[in-house]
PDB file of C-alpha atoms in Angstrom:
ATOM      1  CA  MET A  11       0.054  -0.094   0.089  1.00  0.00           C
ATOM      2  CA  ARG A  12       2.410   2.447   1.102  1.00  0.00           C
ATOM      3  CA  GLN A  13       5.049   1.380  -1.562  1.00  0.00           C
ATOM      4  CA  HIS A  14       2.509   1.839  -4.038  1.00  0.00           C
ATOM      5  CA  ARG A  15       1.426   5.670  -2.563  1.00  0.00           C
ATOM      6  CA  HIS A  16       5.244   6.749  -3.471  1.00  0.00           C
ATOM      7  CA  LEU A  17       4.848   5.451  -6.675  1.00  0.00           C
ATOM      8  CA  GLU A  18       1.845   7.747  -7.354  1.00  0.00           C
ATOM      9  CA  ILE A  19       3.290  10.672  -5.616  1.00  0.00           C
ATOM     10  CA  VAL A  20       6.341  10.336  -7.687  1.00  0.00           C
ATOM     11  CA  GLN A  21       4.190   9.865 -10.869  1.00  0.00           C
ATOM     12  CA  GLN A  22       2.102  13.158  -9.776  1.00  0.00           C
ATOM     13  CA  LEU A  23       5.673  15.472  -9.215  1.00  0.00           C
ATOM     14  CA  LYS A  24       6.492  14.276 -12.686  1.00  0.00           C
ATOM     15  CA  LEU A  25       3.232  15.683 -13.820  1.00  0.00           C
ATOM     16  CA  ARG A  26       2.833  19.058 -11.891  1.00  0.00           C
ATOM     17  CA  GLY A  27       5.863  19.429 -10.521  1.00  0.00           C
ATOM     18  CA  VAL A  28       5.275  20.085  -6.903  1.00  0.00           C
ATOM     19  CA  ALA A  29       2.755  19.220  -5.017  1.00  0.00           C
ATOM     20  CA  SER A  30       1.591  20.556  -1.585  1.00  0.00           C
ATOM     21  CA  VAL A  31       0.737  18.023   1.329  1.00  0.00           C
ATOM     22  CA  ASP A  32      -2.597  19.420   1.801  1.00  0.00           C
ATOM     23  CA  ASP A  33      -2.874  18.222  -2.137  1.00  0.00           C
ATOM     24  CA  LEU A  34      -1.599  14.896  -1.060  1.00  0.00           C
ATOM     25  CA  VAL A  35      -3.929  14.022   2.158  1.00  0.00           C
ATOM     26  CA  HIS A  36      -6.559  15.109  -0.423  1.00  0.00           C
ATOM     27  CA  THR A  37      -5.596  12.923  -3.400  1.00  0.00           C
ATOM     28  CA  PHE A  38      -4.564   9.570  -1.417  1.00  0.00           C
ATOM     29  CA  GLY A  39      -7.346  10.076   1.885  1.00  0.00           C
ATOM     30  CA  VAL A  40      -4.716   9.450   4.730  1.00  0.00           C
ATOM     31  CA  SER A  41      -3.434  12.013   7.265  1.00  0.00           C
ATOM     32  CA  ALA A  42      -0.796  14.621   6.892  1.00  0.00           C
ATOM     33  CA  SER A  43       1.630  13.000   9.618  1.00  0.00           C
ATOM     34  CA  THR A  44       1.461   9.773   6.971  1.00  0.00           C
ATOM     35  CA  ILE A  45       2.339  11.889   3.872  1.00  0.00           C
ATOM     36  CA  ARG A  46       5.042  14.035   5.795  1.00  0.00           C
ATOM     37  CA  ARG A  47       6.819  10.280   6.638  1.00  0.00           C
ATOM     38  CA  ASP A  48       6.032   9.611   2.754  1.00  0.00           C
ATOM     39  CA  LEU A  49       7.968  12.401   1.449  1.00  0.00           C
ATOM     40  CA  GLN A  50      10.545  12.320   4.113  1.00  0.00           C
ATOM     41  CA  LEU A  51      11.535   8.623   2.890  1.00  0.00           C
ATOM     42  CA  LEU A  52      11.324   9.786  -1.039  1.00  0.00           C
ATOM     43  CA  ASP A  53      13.656  12.585  -0.200  1.00  0.00           C
ATOM     44  CA  ALA A  54      16.088   9.945   1.530  1.00  0.00           C
ATOM     45  CA  SER A  55      16.069   8.430  -1.381  1.00  0.00           C
ATOM     46  CA  GLY A  56      16.508  10.996  -3.750  1.00  0.00           C
ATOM     47  CA  GLN A  57      13.520  10.517  -5.486  1.00  0.00           C
ATOM     48  CA  LEU A  58      12.164  13.983  -4.702  1.00  0.00           C
ATOM     49  CA  VAL A  59      13.219  16.774  -2.124  1.00  0.00           C
ATOM     50  CA  ARG A  60      11.199  18.215   0.555  1.00  0.00           C
ATOM     51  CA  VAL A  61      10.557  21.923   0.813  1.00  0.00           C
ATOM     52  CA  ASN A  62       8.045  23.367   3.163  1.00  0.00           C
ATOM     53  CA  GLY A  63       4.700  22.064   2.947  1.00  0.00           C
ATOM     54  CA  GLY A  64       5.140  19.889   0.388  1.00  0.00           C
ATOM     55  CA  ALA A  65       8.071  18.511  -2.464  1.00  0.00           C
ATOM     56  CA  LEU A  66       8.829  19.130  -5.978  1.00  0.00           C
ATOM     57  CA  LEU A  67      11.330  17.381  -8.128  1.00  0.00           C
ATOM     58  CA  LEU A  68      14.766  18.166  -9.252  1.00  0.00           C
ATOM     59  CA  THR A  69      13.820  18.184 -13.067  1.00  0.00           C
ATOM     60  CA  ASP A  70      11.323  20.858 -11.901  1.00  0.00           C
ATOM     61  CA  ASP A  71      14.558  23.473 -12.257  1.00  0.00           C
ATOM     62  CA  ALA A  72      14.740  26.178 -14.570  1.00  0.00           C
ATOM     63  CA  ASP A  73      19.070  26.116 -13.965  1.00  0.00           C
ATOM     64  CA  LEU A  74      19.643  22.770 -14.503  1.00  0.00           C
ATOM     65  CA  SER A  75      19.912  23.641 -17.731  1.00  0.00           C
ATOM     66  CA  ARG A  76      22.369  25.971 -16.869  1.00  0.00           C
ATOM     67  CA  PRO A  77      25.410  24.314 -14.522  1.00  0.00           C
ATOM     68  CA  PHE A  78      27.772  26.077 -12.276  1.00  0.00           C
ATOM     69  CA  SER A  79      30.432  26.264 -14.929  1.00  0.00           C
ATOM     70  CA  THR A  80      27.891  27.571 -17.356  1.00  0.00           C
ATOM     71  CA  VAL A  81      26.846  30.586 -14.933  1.00  0.00           C
ATOM     72  CA  ALA A  82      29.783  31.230 -13.591  1.00  0.00           C
ATOM     73  CA  ALA A  83      31.390  32.351 -17.021  1.00  0.00           C
ATOM     74  CA  ALA A  84      28.547  34.758 -17.534  1.00  0.00           C
ATOM     75  CA  HIS A  85      29.560  38.618 -16.652  1.00  0.00           C
ATOM     76  CA  VAL A  86      32.367  37.419 -14.491  1.00  0.00           C
ATOM     77  CA  GLU A  87      34.026  41.072 -13.873  1.00  0.00           C
ATOM     78  CA  CYS A  88      30.753  42.438 -12.896  1.00  0.00           C
ATOM     79  CA  LYS A  89      30.225  39.405 -10.463  1.00  0.00           C
ATOM     80  CA  ARG A  90      33.786  39.724  -9.537  1.00  0.00           C
ATOM     81  CA  ALA A  91      33.731  43.416  -8.351  1.00  0.00           C
ATOM     82  CA  VAL A  92      30.283  43.011  -6.901  1.00  0.00           C
ATOM     83  CA  ALA A  93      31.990  40.131  -4.391  1.00  0.00           C
ATOM     84  CA  ARG A  94      34.870  42.494  -3.612  1.00  0.00           C
ATOM     85  CA  ARG A  95      32.799  45.210  -2.365  1.00  0.00           C
ATOM     86  CA  ALA A  96      30.364  42.980  -0.626  1.00  0.00           C
ATOM     87  CA  GLY A  97      33.597  41.539   1.314  1.00  0.00           C
ATOM     88  CA  GLN A  98      34.572  44.985   2.467  1.00  0.00           C
ATOM     89  CA  MET A  99      31.318  44.665   4.520  1.00  0.00           C
ATOM     90  CA  VAL A 100      32.342  42.048   6.583  1.00  0.00           C
ATOM     91  CA  GLU A 101      33.895  42.683   9.895  1.00  0.00           C
ATOM     92  CA  ASP A 102      36.200  40.585  11.550  1.00  0.00           C
ATOM     93  CA  GLY A 103      34.151  38.022  13.977  1.00  0.00           C
ATOM     94  CA  ASP A 104      31.478  38.398  12.579  1.00  0.00           C
ATOM     95  CA  THR A 105      29.370  35.018  11.491  1.00  0.00           C
ATOM     96  CA  VAL A 106      28.151  35.227   7.895  1.00  0.00           C
ATOM     97  CA  LEU A 107      25.634  33.044   5.891  1.00  0.00           C
ATOM     98  CA  LEU A 108      26.449  32.538   2.171  1.00  0.00           C
ATOM     99  CA  ASP A 109      23.810  31.599  -0.411  1.00  0.00           C
ATOM    100  CA  ILE A 110      24.113  29.415  -3.088  1.00  0.00           C
ATOM    101  CA  GLY A 111      25.510  30.568  -6.005  1.00  0.00           C
ATOM    102  CA  THR A 112      28.637  32.250  -8.476  1.00  0.00           C
ATOM    103  CA  THR A 113      28.971  35.360  -6.952  1.00  0.00           C
ATOM    104  CA  THR A 114      28.606  34.090  -3.313  1.00  0.00           C
ATOM    105  CA  HIS A 115      31.381  31.660  -4.737  1.00  0.00           C
ATOM    106  CA  LEU A 116      33.310  34.687  -6.065  1.00  0.00           C
ATOM    107  CA  LEU A 117      32.589  36.466  -2.444  1.00  0.00           C
ATOM    108  CA  ALA A 118      33.895  33.501  -0.382  1.00  0.00           C
ATOM    109  CA  LEU A 119      37.516  33.888  -2.337  1.00  0.00           C
ATOM    110  CA  GLU A 120      37.280  37.515  -0.929  1.00  0.00           C
ATOM    111  CA  LEU A 121      36.727  36.447   2.356  1.00  0.00           C
ATOM    112  CA  ARG A 122      39.833  34.172   2.708  1.00  0.00           C
ATOM    113  CA  GLU A 123      41.948  35.148   5.864  1.00  0.00           C
ATOM    114  CA  ARG A 124      39.879  36.228   7.877  1.00  0.00           C
ATOM    115  CA  PRO A 125      38.778  35.264  11.322  1.00  0.00           C
ATOM    116  CA  ILE A 126      35.038  34.899  10.708  1.00  0.00           C
ATOM    117  CA  THR A 127      32.328  32.318  10.505  1.00  0.00           C
ATOM    118  CA  VAL A 128      31.402  31.240   7.542  1.00  0.00           C
ATOM    119  CA  ILE A 129      27.582  28.865   7.305  1.00  0.00           C
ATOM    120  CA  THR A 130      27.501  28.170   4.028  1.00  0.00           C
ATOM    121  CA  ALA A 131      24.979  25.522   1.969  1.00  0.00           C
ATOM    122  CA  SER A 132      26.833  25.542  -1.162  1.00  0.00           C
ATOM    123  CA  LEU A 133      29.785  23.062  -2.013  1.00  0.00           C
ATOM    124  CA  ALA A 134      31.152  26.274  -4.307  1.00  0.00           C
ATOM    125  CA  VAL A 135      32.198  28.070  -0.725  1.00  0.00           C
ATOM    126  CA  LEU A 136      33.626  24.927   0.690  1.00  0.00           C
ATOM    127  CA  ASP A 137      35.863  24.570  -1.831  1.00  0.00           C
ATOM    128  CA  ALA A 138      36.819  28.041  -1.476  1.00  0.00           C
ATOM    129  CA  LEU A 139      37.531  28.200   2.386  1.00  0.00           C
ATOM    130  CA  ARG A 140      37.901  24.227   3.158  1.00  0.00           C
ATOM    131  CA  ASP A 141      41.847  24.730   3.329  1.00  0.00           C
ATOM    132  CA  ASP A 142      41.879  28.046   4.921  1.00  0.00           C
ATOM    133  CA  SER A 143      43.081  27.681   8.639  1.00  0.00           C
ATOM    134  CA  ARG A 144      41.574  31.165   9.934  1.00  0.00           C
ATOM    135  CA  VAL A 145      37.881  30.889   8.811  1.00  0.00           C
ATOM    136  CA  GLU A 146      35.378  28.362  10.995  1.00  0.00           C
ATOM    137  CA  LEU A 147      33.635  27.004   8.027  1.00  0.00           C
ATOM    138  CA  VAL A 148      30.145  25.455   8.762  1.00  0.00           C
ATOM    139  CA  LEU A 149      28.447  23.403   6.163  1.00  0.00           C
ATOM    140  CA  LEU A 150      24.941  22.971   6.094  1.00  0.00           C
ATOM    141  CA  GLY A 151      23.618  19.365   5.452  1.00  0.00           C
ATOM    142  CA  GLY A 152      21.339  18.353   2.757  1.00  0.00           C
ATOM    143  CA  TYR A 153      20.024  16.999  -0.787  1.00  0.00           C
ATOM    144  CA  VAL A 154      23.340  17.302  -3.063  1.00  0.00           C
ATOM    145  CA  ARG A 155      22.487  19.251  -6.168  1.00  0.00           C
ATOM    146  CA  ARG A 156      25.647  18.301  -8.149  1.00  0.00           C
ATOM    147  CA  PRO A 157      24.612  20.767 -11.196  1.00  0.00           C
ATOM    148  CA  TYR A 158      24.927  23.605  -9.336  1.00  0.00           C
ATOM    149  CA  HIS A 159      27.199  22.365  -6.413  1.00  0.00           C
ATOM    150  CA  SER A 160      24.672  22.815  -3.627  1.00  0.00           C
ATOM    151  CA  LEU A 161      23.007  21.256  -0.610  1.00  0.00           C
ATOM    152  CA  VAL A 162      18.914  21.626  -1.131  1.00  0.00           C
ATOM    153  CA  GLY A 163      15.879  20.332   0.912  1.00  0.00           C
ATOM    154  CA  VAL A 164      14.318  19.868   4.299  1.00  0.00           C
ATOM    155  CA  LEU A 165      17.601  18.715   6.398  1.00  0.00           C
ATOM    156  CA  THR A 166      19.035  22.138   4.755  1.00  0.00           C
ATOM    157  CA  GLU A 167      16.705  24.330   5.776  1.00  0.00           C
ATOM    158  CA  ASP A 168      16.059  22.626   9.387  1.00  0.00           C
ATOM    159  CA  ALA A 169      19.393  22.981   9.805  1.00  0.00           C
ATOM    160  CA  LEU A 170      19.116  26.746   9.149  1.00  0.00           C
ATOM    161  CA  ARG A 171      16.763  27.084  11.579  1.00  0.00           C
ATOM    162  CA  GLN A 172      19.304  26.198  14.265  1.00  0.00           C
ATOM    163  CA  VAL A 173      22.076  28.784  13.562  1.00  0.00           C
ATOM    164  CA  HIS A 174      22.236  32.959  13.430  1.00  0.00           C
ATOM    165  CA  ALA A 175      24.159  35.041  11.835  1.00  0.00           C
ATOM    166  CA  ASP A 176      25.296  38.555  12.010  1.00  0.00           C
ATOM    167  CA  VAL A 177      24.555  38.921   7.894  1.00  0.00           C
ATOM    168  CA  ALA A 178      23.430  36.820   5.145  1.00  0.00           C
ATOM    169  CA  PHE A 179      24.830  37.437   1.733  1.00  0.00           C
ATOM    170  CA  VAL A 180      21.848  36.321  -0.930  1.00  0.00           C
ATOM    171  CA  GLY A 181      21.724  35.921  -4.922  1.00  0.00           C
ATOM    172  CA  ALA A 182      18.591  35.902  -6.874  1.00  0.00           C
ATOM    173  CA  SER A 183      18.076  35.507 -10.711  1.00  0.00           C
ATOM    174  CA  GLY A 184      16.662  38.806 -11.010  1.00  0.00           C
ATOM    175  CA  VAL A 185      15.039  41.933  -9.257  1.00  0.00           C
ATOM    176  CA  ARG A 186      11.436  42.862 -10.367  1.00  0.00           C
ATOM    177  CA  ALA A 187      10.788  47.196 -10.997  1.00  0.00           C
ATOM    178  CA  ASP A 188       8.569  46.904  -7.102  1.00  0.00           C
ATOM    179  CA  GLY A 189      11.736  45.362  -5.476  1.00  0.00           C
ATOM    180  CA  ALA A 190      10.831  42.016  -5.513  1.00  0.00           C
ATOM    181  CA  VAL A 191      13.649  39.556  -5.191  1.00  0.00           C
ATOM    182  CA  LEU A 192      13.372  36.923  -7.705  1.00  0.00           C
ATOM    183  CA  ASP A 193      14.662  33.118  -8.405  1.00  0.00           C
ATOM    184  CA  THR A 194      14.226  30.741 -11.035  1.00  0.00           C
ATOM    185  CA  THR A 195      15.782  27.903  -9.258  1.00  0.00           C
ATOM    186  CA  LEU A 196      12.431  26.706  -7.401  1.00  0.00           C
ATOM    187  CA  VAL A 197      14.187  23.809  -5.350  1.00  0.00           C
ATOM    188  CA  GLU A 198      16.743  26.785  -3.674  1.00  0.00           C
ATOM    189  CA  VAL A 199      14.161  29.565  -2.861  1.00  0.00           C
ATOM    190  CA  PRO A 200      13.110  27.704   0.145  1.00  0.00           C
ATOM    191  CA  VAL A 201      16.503  28.026   1.456  1.00  0.00           C
ATOM    192  CA  LYS A 202      17.227  31.474   0.703  1.00  0.00           C
ATOM    193  CA  ARG A 203      14.081  32.121   2.911  1.00  0.00           C
ATOM    194  CA  ALA A 204      15.513  30.018   5.615  1.00  0.00           C
ATOM    195  CA  LEU A 205      18.658  31.998   5.385  1.00  0.00           C
ATOM    196  CA  ILE A 206      16.932  35.666   5.185  1.00  0.00           C
ATOM    197  CA  ALA A 207      15.133  34.616   8.480  1.00  0.00           C
ATOM    198  CA  ALA A 208      17.908  33.357  10.192  1.00  0.00           C
ATOM    199  CA  SER A 209      20.199  36.580   9.745  1.00  0.00           C
ATOM    200  CA  ASP A 210      20.525  40.087  11.261  1.00  0.00           C
ATOM    201  CA  ARG A 211      21.195  42.100   8.287  1.00  0.00           C
ATOM    202  CA  VAL A 212      20.582  40.798   4.638  1.00  0.00           C
ATOM    203  CA  VAL A 213      23.005  42.159   1.631  1.00  0.00           C
ATOM    204  CA  LEU A 214      21.647  40.753  -1.935  1.00  0.00           C
ATOM    205  CA  VAL A 215      24.261  40.384  -4.309  1.00  0.00           C
ATOM    206  CA  ALA A 216      23.619  40.903  -7.955  1.00  0.00           C
ATOM    207  CA  ASP A 217      25.663  42.183 -10.369  1.00  0.00           C
ATOM    208  CA  GLN A 218      23.708  44.877 -13.210  1.00  0.00           C
ATOM    209  CA  HIS A 219      22.389  42.475 -15.349  1.00  0.00           C
ATOM    210  CA  LYS A 220      19.572  41.490 -12.991  1.00  0.00           C
ATOM    211  CA  PHE A 221      18.129  44.841 -12.586  1.00  0.00           C
ATOM    212  CA  PRO A 222      15.625  44.972 -13.514  1.00  0.00           C
ATOM    213  CA  GLY A 223      15.016  41.078 -13.611  1.00  0.00           C
ATOM    214  CA  THR A 224      12.369  37.897 -13.772  1.00  0.00           C
ATOM    215  CA  GLY A 225      12.154  34.717 -12.027  1.00  0.00           C
ATOM    216  CA  THR A 226       9.933  32.198 -11.301  1.00  0.00           C
ATOM    217  CA  LEU A 227       9.241  32.607  -7.621  1.00  0.00           C
ATOM    218  CA  ARG A 228       9.732  35.377  -5.018  1.00  0.00           C
ATOM    219  CA  VAL A 229      12.231  35.043  -2.806  1.00  0.00           C
ATOM    220  CA  CYS A 230      11.745  38.601  -0.868  1.00  0.00           C
ATOM    221  CA  GLY A 231      10.332  42.092  -0.547  1.00  0.00           C
ATOM    222  CA  ALA A 232      12.579  45.168  -0.364  1.00  0.00           C
ATOM    223  CA  GLY A 233      11.577  45.409   3.025  1.00  0.00           C
ATOM    224  CA  GLU A 234      13.293  42.258   4.020  1.00  0.00           C
ATOM    225  CA  LEU A 235      16.547  43.564   2.722  1.00  0.00           C
ATOM    226  CA  THR A 236      19.443  45.586   4.435  1.00  0.00           C
ATOM    227  CA  ALA A 237      21.765  46.130   1.452  1.00  0.00           C
ATOM    228  CA  VAL A 238      22.513  45.807  -2.167  1.00  0.00           C
ATOM    229  CA  VAL A 239      25.427  45.753  -3.679  1.00  0.00           C
ATOM    230  CA  THR A 240      25.532  46.005  -7.522  1.00  0.00           C
ATOM    231  CA  ASN A 241      27.170  47.454 -10.733  1.00  0.00           C
ATOM    232  CA  PRO A 242      27.294  50.797 -12.316  1.00  0.00           C
ATOM    233  CA  GLY A 243      24.427  50.454 -15.278  1.00  0.00           C
ATOM    234  CA  ALA A 244      21.747  48.876 -12.619  1.00  0.00           C
ATOM    235  CA  ASP A 245      17.975  49.976 -13.481  1.00  0.00           C
ATOM    236  CA  ALA A 246      18.211  53.128 -11.562  1.00  0.00           C
ATOM    237  CA  ASP A 247      14.634  53.311 -11.146  1.00  0.00           C
ATOM    238  CA  THR A 248      14.722  49.803  -9.115  1.00  0.00           C
ATOM    239  CA  LEU A 249      17.045  51.176  -7.083  1.00  0.00           C
ATOM    240  CA  ALA A 250      15.505  54.635  -6.686  1.00  0.00           C
ATOM    241  CA  LEU A 251      12.896  52.112  -5.322  1.00  0.00           C
ATOM    242  CA  LEU A 252      15.075  50.781  -2.866  1.00  0.00           C
ATOM    243  CA  ALA A 253      16.663  53.095  -1.429  1.00  0.00           C
ATOM    244  CA  LYS A 254      13.396  55.168  -0.711  1.00  0.00           C
ATOM    245  CA  THR A 255      12.522  51.491   1.591  1.00  0.00           C
ATOM    246  CA  SER A 256      15.523  52.333   3.585  1.00  0.00           C
ATOM    247  CA  VAL A 257      17.497  49.589   1.580  1.00  0.00           C
ATOM    248  CA  GLU A 258      21.405  50.780   1.586  1.00  0.00           C
ATOM    249  CA  VAL A 259      22.352  50.591  -2.371  1.00  0.00           C
ATOM    250  CA  VAL A 260      25.914  49.691  -2.689  1.00  0.00           C
ATOM    251  CA  ILE A 261      27.509  50.573  -6.112  1.00  0.00           C
ATOM    252  CA  ALA A 262      30.551  48.376  -6.308  1.00  0.00           C
TER     253      ALA A 262
END
């Protein structure tokens, strides 16, 4: 019975991409706790990724067609300038949360040899800092998403609820003209939200090409940001709106 239900859950996700616990309870006529156990087992076996309130398939992920190496090669100098300026915002002794992404990987390189603590779900950040004895490095658990060198899923989200940081540096696919921060990588959005909730300050690191930008899901609004670091050439109207909502706009 349970095995058949697991097969049906995976089939629904293949058809729909994402499903909530409530939807699955209605479909199968079982309790919410039963569905949550099903999703945890399927997550552990790598058949889906558990997120808050439901689950999704990694194939329902716009960035799988653009692996880390491809994204990293785009707009390198702009990203490097953003990372360099963001690194100057970190104080010795800070606990820093670094998001998944190519700009945060470059930021990790800027933070080498600093007496700080870095917490991350990025395997690229791990690679950048793993041999640096001055940086205290904390790697969050989760499902390994190989194409984008990251850890995702309910284990990552749960781990983020156990930590607290002075500052989080968050990446995104784009920033809308109304200041909303968006991302196209569905499986990473819950991790980004948990990362924001775990930090005193939230700094968006996004090169000029992401202003204004597009994305599939909303990560947060302008009111949840402390600052944004970008390049000259970012859309002036979007930056002006962010500044009006008390977001510090830093030009790299």
